[in-house]
JSON list of C-alpha atoms in Angstrom, two decimals:
[
{"chain": "A", "resi": 1, "resn": "MET", "atom": "CA", "xyz": [269.81, 150.98, 31.30]},
{"chain": "A", "resi": 2, "resn": "GLN", "atom": "CA", "xyz": [272.06, 152.45, 33.94]},
{"chain": "A", "resi": 3, "resn": "ARG", "atom": "CA", "xyz": [271.27, 155.99, 32.68]},
{"chain": "A", "resi": 4, "resn": "ALA", "atom": "CA", "xyz": [267.54, 155.22, 32.83]},
{"chain": "A", "resi": 5, "resn": "ARG", "atom": "CA", "xyz": [267.82, 154.01, 36.42]},
{"chain": "A", "resi": 6, "resn": "SER", "atom": "CA", "xyz": [269.79, 157.10, 37.36]},
{"chain": "A", "resi": 7, "resn": "LEU", "atom": "CA", "xyz": [267.15, 159.33, 35.76]},
{"chain": "A", "resi": 8, "resn": "VAL", "atom": "CA", "xyz": [264.32, 157.55, 37.62]},
{"chain": "A", "resi": 9, "resn": "ALA", "atom": "CA", "xyz": [266.24, 157.90, 40.88]},
{"chain": "A", "resi": 10, "resn": "PHE", "atom": "CA", "xyz": [266.82, 161.61, 40.21]},
{"chain": "A", "resi": 11, "resn": "VAL", "atom": "CA", "xyz": [263.13, 162.22, 39.44]},
{"chain": "A", "resi": 12, "resn": "LEU", "atom": "CA", "xyz": [262.02, 160.38, 42.59]},
{"chain": "A", "resi": 13, "resn": "LEU", "atom": "CA", "xyz": [264.49, 162.37, 44.67]},
{"chain": "A", "resi": 14, "resn": "ALA", "atom": "CA", "xyz": [263.29, 165.64, 43.16]},
{"chain": "A", "resi": 15, "resn": "LEU", "atom": "CA", "xyz": [259.64, 164.75, 43.82]},
{"chain": "A", "resi": 16, "resn": "SER", "atom": "CA", "xyz": [260.32, 163.72, 47.41]},
{"chain": "A", "resi": 17, "resn": "SER", "atom": "CA", "xyz": [262.24, 166.95, 47.97]},
{"chain": "A", "resi": 18, "resn": "SER", "atom": "CA", "xyz": [259.37, 168.96, 46.51]},
{"chain": "A", "resi": 19, "resn": "PHE", "atom": "CA", "xyz": [256.78, 167.20, 48.71]},
{"chain": "A", "resi": 20, "resn": "ALA", "atom": "CA", "xyz": [258.92, 167.73, 51.79]},
{"chain": "A", "resi": 21, "resn": "SER", "atom": "CA", "xyz": [259.19, 171.48, 51.24]},
{"chain": "A", "resi": 22, "resn": "ALA", "atom": "CA", "xyz": [255.60, 172.11, 50.10]},
{"chain": "A", "resi": 23, "resn": "PHE", "atom": "CA", "xyz": [252.94, 172.97, 52.67]},
{"chain": "A", "resi": 24, "resn": "ASP", "atom": "CA", "xyz": [249.74, 174.92, 53.18]},
{"chain": "A", "resi": 25, "resn": "PRO", "atom": "CA", "xyz": [249.83, 177.90, 55.56]},
{"chain": "A", "resi": 26, "resn": "SER", "atom": "CA", "xyz": [248.14, 177.30, 58.90]},
{"chain": "A", "resi": 27, "resn": "PRO", "atom": "CA", "xyz": [244.66, 178.86, 59.03]},
{"chain": "A", "resi": 28, "resn": "LEU", "atom": "CA", "xyz": [244.32, 181.97, 61.18]},
{"chain": "A", "resi": 29, "resn": "GLN", "atom": "CA", "xyz": [240.53, 181.84, 61.39]},
{"chain": "A", "resi": 30, "resn": "ASP", "atom": "CA", "xyz": [237.94, 179.05, 61.39]},
{"chain": "A", "resi": 31, "resn": "PHE", "atom": "CA", "xyz": [237.78, 178.84, 57.59]},
{"chain": "A", "resi": 32, "resn": "CYS", "atom": "CA", "xyz": [238.77, 180.74, 54.44]},
{"chain": "A", "resi": 33, "resn": "VAL", "atom": "CA", "xyz": [236.37, 180.16, 51.52]},
{"chain": "A", "resi": 34, "resn": "ALA", "atom": "CA", "xyz": [237.95, 180.58, 48.07]},
{"chain": "A", "resi": 35, "resn": "ILE", "atom": "CA", "xyz": [236.49, 183.35, 45.88]},
{"chain": "A", "resi": 36, "resn": "LYS", "atom": "CA", "xyz": [236.81, 184.25, 42.23]},
{"chain": "A", "resi": 37, "resn": "ASP", "atom": "CA", "xyz": [236.18, 187.99, 42.59]},
{"chain": "A", "resi": 38, "resn": "PRO", "atom": "CA", "xyz": [239.30, 189.66, 44.09]},
{"chain": "A", "resi": 39, "resn": "LYS", "atom": "CA", "xyz": [237.30, 192.77, 44.98]},
{"chain": "A", "resi": 40, "resn": "ASP", "atom": "CA", "xyz": [235.74, 190.98, 47.98]},
{"chain": "A", "resi": 41, "resn": "VAL", "atom": "CA", "xyz": [238.85, 189.76, 49.80]},
{"chain": "A", "resi": 42, "resn": "PHE", "atom": "CA", "xyz": [239.31, 188.42, 53.34]},
{"chain": "A", "resi": 43, "resn": "VAL", "atom": "CA", "xyz": [242.91, 187.35, 53.84]},
{"chain": "A", "resi": 44, "resn": "ASN", "atom": "CA", "xyz": [244.17, 184.52, 56.04]},
{"chain": "A", "resi": 45, "resn": "GLY", "atom": "CA", "xyz": [245.21, 186.78, 58.91]},
{"chain": "A", "resi": 46, "resn": "LYS", "atom": "CA", "xyz": [245.60, 190.55, 58.53]},
{"chain": "A", "resi": 47, "resn": "PHE", "atom": "CA", "xyz": [246.85, 192.87, 55.82]},
{"chain": "A", "resi": 48, "resn": "CYS", "atom": "CA", "xyz": [250.34, 194.25, 56.47]},
{"chain": "A", "resi": 49, "resn": "ARG", "atom": "CA", "xyz": [251.06, 197.93, 57.00]},
{"chain": "A", "resi": 50, "resn": "ASP", "atom": "CA", "xyz": [254.01, 199.57, 55.26]},
{"chain": "A", "resi": 51, "resn": "PRO", "atom": "CA", "xyz": [256.94, 198.80, 57.64]},
{"chain": "A", "resi": 52, "resn": "MET", "atom": "CA", "xyz": [258.08, 202.42, 57.34]},
{"chain": "A", "resi": 53, "resn": "LEU", "atom": "CA", "xyz": [254.78, 203.53, 58.93]},
{"chain": "A", "resi": 54, "resn": "ALA", "atom": "CA", "xyz": [255.01, 201.20, 61.95]},
{"chain": "A", "resi": 55, "resn": "THR", "atom": "CA", "xyz": [255.33, 202.73, 65.42]},
{"chain": "A", "resi": 56, "resn": "ALA", "atom": "CA", "xyz": [256.05, 201.44, 68.92]},
{"chain": "A", "resi": 57, "resn": "ASN", "atom": "CA", "xyz": [252.31, 201.44, 69.63]},
{"chain": "A", "resi": 58, "resn": "ASP", "atom": "CA", "xyz": [251.89, 198.70, 67.04]},
{"chain": "A", "resi": 59, "resn": "PHE", "atom": "CA", "xyz": [253.96, 196.39, 69.26]},
{"chain": "A", "resi": 60, "resn": "SER", "atom": "CA", "xyz": [252.66, 197.18, 72.75]},
{"chain": "A", "resi": 61, "resn": "PHE", "atom": "CA", "xyz": [249.63, 196.76, 75.01]},
{"chain": "A", "resi": 62, "resn": "SER", "atom": "CA", "xyz": [248.84, 198.22, 78.43]},
{"chain": "A", "resi": 63, "resn": "GLY", "atom": "CA", "xyz": [246.49, 196.92, 81.10]},
{"chain": "A", "resi": 64, "resn": "LEU", "atom": "CA", "xyz": [247.45, 193.31, 81.70]},
{"chain": "A", "resi": 65, "resn": "ASN", "atom": "CA", "xyz": [248.13, 194.26, 85.32]},
{"chain": "A", "resi": 66, "resn": "ILE", "atom": "CA", "xyz": [244.40, 194.95, 85.83]},
{"chain": "A", "resi": 67, "resn": "PRO", "atom": "CA", "xyz": [242.46, 191.98, 87.30]},
{"chain": "A", "resi": 68, "resn": "GLY", "atom": "CA", "xyz": [239.62, 190.66, 85.16]},
{"chain": "A", "resi": 69, "resn": "ASN", "atom": "CA", "xyz": [236.04, 190.62, 86.43]},
{"chain": "A", "resi": 70, "resn": "THR", "atom": "CA", "xyz": [235.32, 187.11, 87.76]},
{"chain": "A", "resi": 71, "resn": "SER", "atom": "CA", "xyz": [231.77, 187.82, 88.99]},
{"chain": "A", "resi": 72, "resn": "ASN", "atom": "CA", "xyz": [230.12, 185.43, 86.53]},
{"chain": "A", "resi": 73, "resn": "LYS", "atom": "CA", "xyz": [228.73, 181.88, 86.76]},
{"chain": "A", "resi": 74, "resn": "VAL", "atom": "CA", "xyz": [232.08, 180.20, 86.11]},
{"chain": "A", "resi": 75, "resn": "GLY", "atom": "CA", "xyz": [234.11, 182.57, 88.28]},
{"chain": "A", "resi": 76, "resn": "SER", "atom": "CA", "xyz": [236.87, 183.35, 85.79]},
{"chain": "A", "resi": 77, "resn": "ASN", "atom": "CA", "xyz": [237.91, 185.93, 83.24]},
{"chain": "A", "resi": 78, "resn": "VAL", "atom": "CA", "xyz": [240.31, 185.64, 80.31]},
{"chain": "A", "resi": 79, "resn": "THR", "atom": "CA", "xyz": [242.02, 188.79, 79.01]},
{"chain": "A", "resi": 80, "resn": "LEU", "atom": "CA", "xyz": [243.38, 187.84, 75.59]},
{"chain": "A", "resi": 81, "resn": "VAL", "atom": "CA", "xyz": [246.15, 189.87, 73.97]},
{"chain": "A", "resi": 82, "resn": "ASN", "atom": "CA", "xyz": [246.17, 188.74, 70.35]},
{"chain": "A", "resi": 83, "resn": "VAL", "atom": "CA", "xyz": [246.72, 190.39, 66.97]},
{"chain": "A", "resi": 84, "resn": "ASP", "atom": "CA", "xyz": [243.56, 192.46, 67.46]},
{"chain": "A", "resi": 85, "resn": "LYS", "atom": "CA", "xyz": [245.16, 194.07, 70.52]},
{"chain": "A", "resi": 86, "resn": "ILE", "atom": "CA", "xyz": [248.76, 194.22, 69.25]},
{"chain": "A", "resi": 87, "resn": "PRO", "atom": "CA", "xyz": [248.84, 194.66, 65.45]},
{"chain": "A", "resi": 88, "resn": "GLY", "atom": "CA", "xyz": [252.56, 193.90, 65.40]},
{"chain": "A", "resi": 89, "resn": "LEU", "atom": "CA", "xyz": [251.80, 190.27, 66.27]},
{"chain": "A", "resi": 90, "resn": "ASN", "atom": "CA", "xyz": [250.60, 189.73, 62.70]},
{"chain": "A", "resi": 91, "resn": "THR", "atom": "CA", "xyz": [252.49, 186.78, 61.11]},
{"chain": "A", "resi": 92, "resn": "LEU", "atom": "CA", "xyz": [254.52, 186.17, 64.30]},
{"chain": "A", "resi": 93, "resn": "GLY", "atom": "CA", "xyz": [252.49, 183.17, 65.50]},
{"chain": "A", "resi": 94, "resn": "ILE", "atom": "CA", "xyz": [252.18, 184.12, 69.17]},
{"chain": "A", "resi": 95, "resn": "SER", "atom": "CA", "xyz": [249.74, 185.70, 71.62]},
{"chain": "A", "resi": 96, "resn": "LEU", "atom": "CA", "xyz": [249.20, 186.03, 75.36]},
{"chain": "A", "resi": 97, "resn": "ALA", "atom": "CA", "xyz": [246.38, 185.82, 77.91]},
{"chain": "A", "resi": 98, "resn": "ARG", "atom": "CA", "xyz": [245.84, 186.69, 81.56]},
{"chain": "A", "resi": 99, "resn": "ILE", "atom": "CA", "xyz": [243.42, 184.38, 83.38]},
{"chain": "A", "resi": 100, "resn": "ASP", "atom": "CA", "xyz": [241.82, 185.46, 86.67]},
{"chain": "A", "resi": 101, "resn": "PHE", "atom": "CA", "xyz": [240.03, 182.99, 88.94]},
{"chain": "A", "resi": 102, "resn": "ALA", "atom": "CA", "xyz": [237.63, 183.70, 91.80]},
{"chain": "A", "resi": 103, "resn": "PRO", "atom": "CA", "xyz": [238.35, 181.95, 95.14]},
{"chain": "A", "resi": 104, "resn": "TYR", "atom": "CA", "xyz": [237.54, 178.25, 95.41]},
{"chain": "A", "resi": 105, "resn": "GLY", "atom": "CA", "xyz": [235.51, 177.23, 92.41]},
{"chain": "A", "resi": 106, "resn": "GLY", "atom": "CA", "xyz": [236.77, 179.71, 89.83]},
{"chain": "A", "resi": 107, "resn": "LEU", "atom": "CA", "xyz": [236.85, 177.70, 86.61]},
{"chain": "A", "resi": 108, "resn": "ASN", "atom": "CA", "xyz": [238.11, 178.22, 83.09]},
{"chain": "A", "resi": 109, "resn": "PRO", "atom": "CA", "xyz": [235.72, 175.61, 81.65]},
{"chain": "A", "resi": 110, "resn": "PRO", "atom": "CA", "xyz": [236.75, 172.74, 79.37]},
{"chain": "A", "resi": 111, "resn": "HIS", "atom": "CA", "xyz": [237.67, 174.26, 76.02]},
{"chain": "A", "resi": 112, "resn": "THR", "atom": "CA", "xyz": [240.05, 173.91, 73.10]},
{"chain": "A", "resi": 113, "resn": "HIS", "atom": "CA", "xyz": [242.25, 176.23, 71.05]},
{"chain": "A", "resi": 114, "resn": "PRO", "atom": "CA", "xyz": [241.95, 174.99, 67.47]},
{"chain": "A", "resi": 115, "resn": "ARG", "atom": "CA", "xyz": [245.05, 176.84, 66.31]},
{"chain": "A", "resi": 116, "resn": "ALA", "atom": "CA", "xyz": [247.43, 176.92, 69.28]},
{"chain": "A", "resi": 117, "resn": "THR", "atom": "CA", "xyz": [249.38, 175.07, 71.92]},
{"chain": "A", "resi": 118, "resn": "GLU", "atom": "CA", "xyz": [249.14, 176.81, 75.30]},
{"chain": "A", "resi": 119, "resn": "ILE", "atom": "CA", "xyz": [251.82, 177.13, 77.97]},
{"chain": "A", "resi": 120, "resn": "LEU", "atom": "CA", "xyz": [250.53, 178.37, 81.33]},
{"chain": "A", "resi": 121, "resn": "VAL", "atom": "CA", "xyz": [252.41, 179.73, 84.34]},
{"chain": "A", "resi": 122, "resn": "VAL", "atom": "CA", "xyz": [250.66, 180.30, 87.69]},
{"chain": "A", "resi": 123, "resn": "LEU", "atom": "CA", "xyz": [251.44, 183.69, 89.25]},
{"chain": "A", "resi": 124, "resn": "GLU", "atom": "CA", "xyz": [249.17, 183.43, 92.31]},
{"chain": "A", "resi": 125, "resn": "GLY", "atom": "CA", "xyz": [247.09, 180.71, 93.94]},
{"chain": "A", "resi": 126, "resn": "THR", "atom": "CA", "xyz": [246.68, 176.98, 93.39]},
{"chain": "A", "resi": 127, "resn": "LEU", "atom": "CA", "xyz": [245.11, 175.49, 90.26]},
{"chain": "A", "resi": 128, "resn": "TYR", "atom": "CA", "xyz": [243.96, 172.02, 89.31]},
{"chain": "A", "resi": 129, "resn": "VAL", "atom": "CA", "xyz": [244.58, 171.74, 85.56]},
{"chain": "A", "resi": 130, "resn": "GLY", "atom": "CA", "xyz": [244.34, 169.05, 82.93]},
{"chain": "A", "resi": 131, "resn": "PHE", "atom": "CA", "xyz": [243.68, 167.99, 79.38]},
{"chain": "A", "resi": 132, "resn": "VAL", "atom": "CA", "xyz": [242.09, 165.03, 77.63]},
{"chain": "A", "resi": 133, "resn": "THR", "atom": "CA", "xyz": [243.92, 163.20, 74.85]},
{"chain": "A", "resi": 134, "resn": "SER", "atom": "CA", "xyz": [242.33, 162.13, 71.59]},
{"chain": "A", "resi": 135, "resn": "ASN", "atom": "CA", "xyz": [240.70, 158.68, 71.63]},
{"chain": "A", "resi": 136, "resn": "PRO", "atom": "CA", "xyz": [240.84, 156.71, 73.91]},
{"chain": "A", "resi": 137, "resn": "ASN", "atom": "CA", "xyz": [240.52, 159.97, 75.92]},
{"chain": "A", "resi": 138, "resn": "ARG", "atom": "CA", "xyz": [243.13, 159.72, 78.65]},
{"chain": "A", "resi": 139, "resn": "LEU", "atom": "CA", "xyz": [242.88, 162.45, 81.32]},
{"chain": "A", "resi": 140, "resn": "ILE", "atom": "CA", "xyz": [246.19, 164.08, 82.33]},
{"chain": "A", "resi": 141, "resn": "THR", "atom": "CA", "xyz": [246.03, 166.40, 85.37]},
{"chain": "A", "resi": 142, "resn": "LYS", "atom": "CA", "xyz": [248.24, 168.19, 87.86]},
{"chain": "A", "resi": 143, "resn": "PHE", "atom": "CA", "xyz": [248.00, 170.57, 90.82]},
{"chain": "A", "resi": 144, "resn": "LEU", "atom": "CA", "xyz": [249.91, 173.79, 90.20]},
{"chain": "A", "resi": 145, "resn": "ASN", "atom": "CA", "xyz": [251.18, 176.42, 92.63]},
{"chain": "A", "resi": 146, "resn": "ALA", "atom": "CA", "xyz": [252.73, 179.85, 92.02]},
{"chain": "A", "resi": 147, "resn": "GLY", "atom": "CA", "xyz": [255.69, 179.49, 89.67]},
{"chain": "A", "resi": 148, "resn": "ASP", "atom": "CA", "xyz": [254.58, 176.16, 88.19]},
{"chain": "A", "resi": 149, "resn": "VAL", "atom": "CA", "xyz": [254.22, 175.72, 84.43]},
{"chain": "A", "resi": 150, "resn": "PHE", "atom": "CA", "xyz": [251.98, 173.40, 82.40]},
{"chain": "A", "resi": 151, "resn": "VAL", "atom": "CA", "xyz": [251.51, 172.80, 78.67]},
{"chain": "A", "resi": 152, "resn": "PHE", "atom": "CA", "xyz": [248.22, 172.10, 76.86]},
{"chain": "A", "resi": 153, "resn": "PRO", "atom": "CA", "xyz": [248.82, 170.59, 73.39]},
{"chain": "A", "resi": 154, "resn": "VAL", "atom": "CA", "xyz": [247.10, 172.19, 70.42]},
{"chain": "A", "resi": 155, "resn": "GLY", "atom": "CA", "xyz": [243.47, 171.25, 69.86]},
{"chain": "A", "resi": 156, "resn": "LEU", "atom": "CA", "xyz": [243.00, 169.14, 73.01]},
{"chain": "A", "resi": 157, "resn": "ILE", "atom": "CA", "xyz": [240.20, 169.79, 75.51]},
{"chain": "A", "resi": 158, "resn": "HIS", "atom": "CA", "xyz": [241.62, 171.33, 78.70]},
{"chain": "A", "resi": 159, "resn": "PHE", "atom": "CA", "xyz": [240.61, 173.28, 81.81]},
{"chain": "A", "resi": 160, "resn": "GLN", "atom": "CA", "xyz": [241.91, 175.18, 84.86]},
{"chain": "A", "resi": 161, "resn": "PHE", "atom": "CA", "xyz": [240.15, 175.15, 88.25]},
{"chain": "A", "resi": 162, "resn": "ASN", "atom": "CA", "xyz": [240.97, 177.24, 91.33]},
{"chain": "A", "resi": 163, "resn": "ILE", "atom": "CA", "xyz": [241.03, 174.97, 94.38]},
{"chain": "A", "resi": 164, "resn": "GLY", "atom": "CA", "xyz": [242.41, 177.65, 96.71]},
{"chain": "A", "resi": 165, "resn": "GLN", "atom": "CA", "xyz": [240.62, 179.96, 99.12]},
{"chain": "A", "resi": 166, "resn": "THR", "atom": "CA", "xyz": [242.07, 183.08, 97.48]},
{"chain": "A", "resi": 167, "resn": "ASN", "atom": "CA", "xyz": [242.09, 184.58, 94.00]},
{"chain": "A", "resi": 168, "resn": "ALA", "atom": "CA", "xyz": [244.34, 182.89, 91.47]},
{"chain": "A", "resi": 169, "resn": "VAL", "atom": "CA", "xyz": [246.10, 184.42, 88.48]},
{"chain": "A", "resi": 170, "resn": "ALA", "atom": "CA", "xyz": [247.85, 182.76, 85.54]},
{"chain": "A", "resi": 171, "resn": "ILE", "atom": "CA", "xyz": [249.50, 183.90, 82.33]},
{"chain": "A", "resi": 172, "resn": "SER", "atom": "CA", "xyz": [249.28, 181.81, 79.16]},
{"chain": "A", "resi": 173, "resn": "GLY", "atom": "CA", "xyz": [251.36, 181.96, 76.02]},
{"chain": "A", "resi": 174, "resn": "LEU", "atom": "CA", "xyz": [249.67, 180.68, 72.84]},
{"chain": "A", "resi": 175, "resn": "SER", "atom": "CA", "xyz": [251.35, 179.63, 69.60]},
{"chain": "A", "resi": 176, "resn": "SER", "atom": "CA", "xyz": [249.12, 181.65, 67.26]},
{"chain": "A", "resi": 177, "resn": "GLN", "atom": "CA", "xyz": [248.33, 185.30, 66.69]},
{"chain": "A", "resi": 178, "resn": "ASN", "atom": "CA", "xyz": [244.66, 184.20, 66.76]},
{"chain": "A", "resi": 179, "resn": "PRO", "atom": "CA", "xyz": [244.39, 180.92, 68.71]},
{"chain": "A", "resi": 180, "resn": "GLY", "atom": "CA", "xyz": [240.60, 180.79, 68.78]},
{"chain": "A", "resi": 181, "resn": "VAL", "atom": "CA", "xyz": [238.63, 179.16, 71.59]},
{"chain": "A", "resi": 182, "resn": "ILE", "atom": "CA", "xyz": [235.79, 176.62, 71.62]},
{"chain": "A", "resi": 183, "resn": "THR", "atom": "CA", "xyz": [234.20, 176.26, 75.06]},
{"chain": "A", "resi": 184, "resn": "ILE", "atom": "CA", "xyz": [232.72, 172.78, 74.97]},
{"chain": "A", "resi": 185, "resn": "ALA", "atom": "CA", "xyz": [229.45, 173.29, 76.87]},
{"chain": "A", "resi": 186, "resn": "ASN", "atom": "CA", "xyz": [228.76, 176.59, 75.10]},
{"chain": "A", "resi": 187, "resn": "ALA", "atom": "CA", "xyz": [229.40, 175.09, 71.67]},
{"chain": "A", "resi": 188, "resn": "VAL", "atom": "CA", "xyz": [227.36, 171.92, 72.21]},
{"chain": "A", "resi": 189, "resn": "PHE", "atom": "CA", "xyz": [224.39, 173.33, 74.11]},
{"chain": "A", "resi": 190, "resn": "GLY", "atom": "CA", "xyz": [224.50, 177.03, 73.26]},
{"chain": "A", "resi": 191, "resn": "SER", "atom": "CA", "xyz": [225.14, 177.09, 69.51]},
{"chain": "A", "resi": 192, "resn": "ASN", "atom": "CA", "xyz": [223.09, 179.37, 67.28]},
{"chain": "A", "resi": 193, "resn": "PRO", "atom": "CA", "xyz": [220.96, 177.87, 65.85]},
{"chain": "A", "resi": 194, "resn": "PRO", "atom": "CA", "xyz": [220.75, 175.00, 68.38]},
{"chain": "A", "resi": 195, "resn": "ILE", "atom": "CA", "xyz": [221.99, 171.52, 67.48]},
{"chain": "A", "resi": 196, "resn": "ASN", "atom": "CA", "xyz": [219.08, 169.18, 66.73]},
{"chain": "A", "resi": 197, "resn": "LEU", "atom": "CA", "xyz": [217.64, 167.72, 69.94]},
{"chain": "A", "resi": 198, "resn": "ASP", "atom": "CA", "xyz": [217.70, 164.16, 68.59]},
{"chain": "A", "resi": 199, "resn": "VAL", "atom": "CA", "xyz": [221.40, 164.45, 67.76]},
{"chain": "A", "resi": 200, "resn": "LEU", "atom": "CA", "xyz": [222.36, 165.49, 71.28]},
{"chain": "A", "resi": 201, "resn": "THR", "atom": "CA", "xyz": [219.98, 163.01, 72.93]},
{"chain": "A", "resi": 202, "resn": "LYS", "atom": "CA", "xyz": [221.58, 160.11, 71.10]},
{"chain": "A", "resi": 203, "resn": "ALA", "atom": "CA", "xyz": [225.14, 161.44, 71.45]},
{"chain": "A", "resi": 204, "resn": "PHE", "atom": "CA", "xyz": [224.89, 161.87, 75.22]},
{"chain": "A", "resi": 205, "resn": "GLN", "atom": "CA", "xyz": [222.51, 158.95, 75.82]},
{"chain": "A", "resi": 206, "resn": "VAL", "atom": "CA", "xyz": [220.17, 161.03, 78.02]},
{"chain": "A", "resi": 207, "resn": "ASP", "atom": "CA", "xyz": [216.50, 161.95, 78.02]},
{"chain": "A", "resi": 208, "resn": "LYS", "atom": "CA", "xyz": [215.36, 164.76, 75.73]},
{"chain": "A", "resi": 209, "resn": "ASN", "atom": "CA", "xyz": [214.25, 166.78, 78.74]},
{"chain": "A", "resi": 210, "resn": "VAL", "atom": "CA", "xyz": [217.85, 166.89, 79.99]},
{"chain": "A", "resi": 211, "resn": "VAL", "atom": "CA", "xyz": [219.15, 168.21, 76.66]},
{"chain": "A", "resi": 212, "resn": "ASN", "atom": "CA", "xyz": [216.26, 170.65, 76.39]},
{"chain": "A", "resi": 213, "resn": "TYR", "atom": "CA", "xyz": [217.07, 171.96, 79.88]},
{"chain": "A", "resi": 214, "resn": "LEU", "atom": "CA", "xyz": [220.76, 172.40, 79.03]},
{"chain": "A", "resi": 215, "resn": "GLN", "atom": "CA", "xyz": [220.00, 174.20, 75.79]},
{"chain": "A", "resi": 216, "resn": "LYS", "atom": "CA", "xyz": [217.87, 176.72, 77.67]},
{"chain": "A", "resi": 217, "resn": "GLN", "atom": "CA", "xyz": [220.69, 177.70, 80.05]},
{"chain": "A", "resi": 218, "resn": "PHE", "atom": "CA", "xyz": [222.65, 180.93, 79.68]},
{"chain": "A", "resi": 219, "resn": "TRP", "atom": "CA", "xyz": [226.17, 179.81, 78.81]},
{"chain": "A", "resi": 220, "resn": "VAL", "atom": "CA", "xyz": [228.79, 182.25, 80.07]},
{"chain": "A", "resi": 221, "resn": "ASN", "atom": "CA", "xyz": [231.52, 183.53, 77.79]},
{"chain": "A", "resi": 222, "resn": "ASN", "atom": "CA", "xyz": [234.43, 184.33, 80.13]},
{"chain": "A", "resi": 223, "resn": "HIS", "atom": "CA", "xyz": [236.57, 185.85, 77.36]}
]
């Protein structure tokens, strides 16, 4: 009986150890549909080059010192440096972005990064930033000046707004080689094809004419 108990305990320990060490890799794009034919392959991420063929250019990017064009409806521009810009970022789980804001009113609209936490440092100007938690949707905000740092947890809706009278600049680090971005207004009212009018009318509790008006707007992509 004692041997049986010991065996059961050993099996349970082995199973718990196996479950603790087993995991699925984090997705590096929106989805990855399984296929049976290996000839038509799209990997989760990028294929790897032979390390002996790598050069310094695979690990560098130039131009982040150049201000982005903020002459759009939202008054901001995001210059993303991800694995598409620096191939050496592949598998390293990190990327970078420069965000430029026009004087008072420059906005990086409410959006989410489905695959990354973001840490932002203000280089110039004054920003009002914040994020919204999951239900019950608590808003957490702060005013940031040059040198201040703020973190936006992965997947949560967040924004940055220039409240100063001059241009503002920030640098963000993101915990994915391909963080992705979903700008809320663009996704809800500017999807292709459009979301059914009845769905949005009921979800937002507004008249159909309001939703129809919003769906007809040109939603700016500041990336």
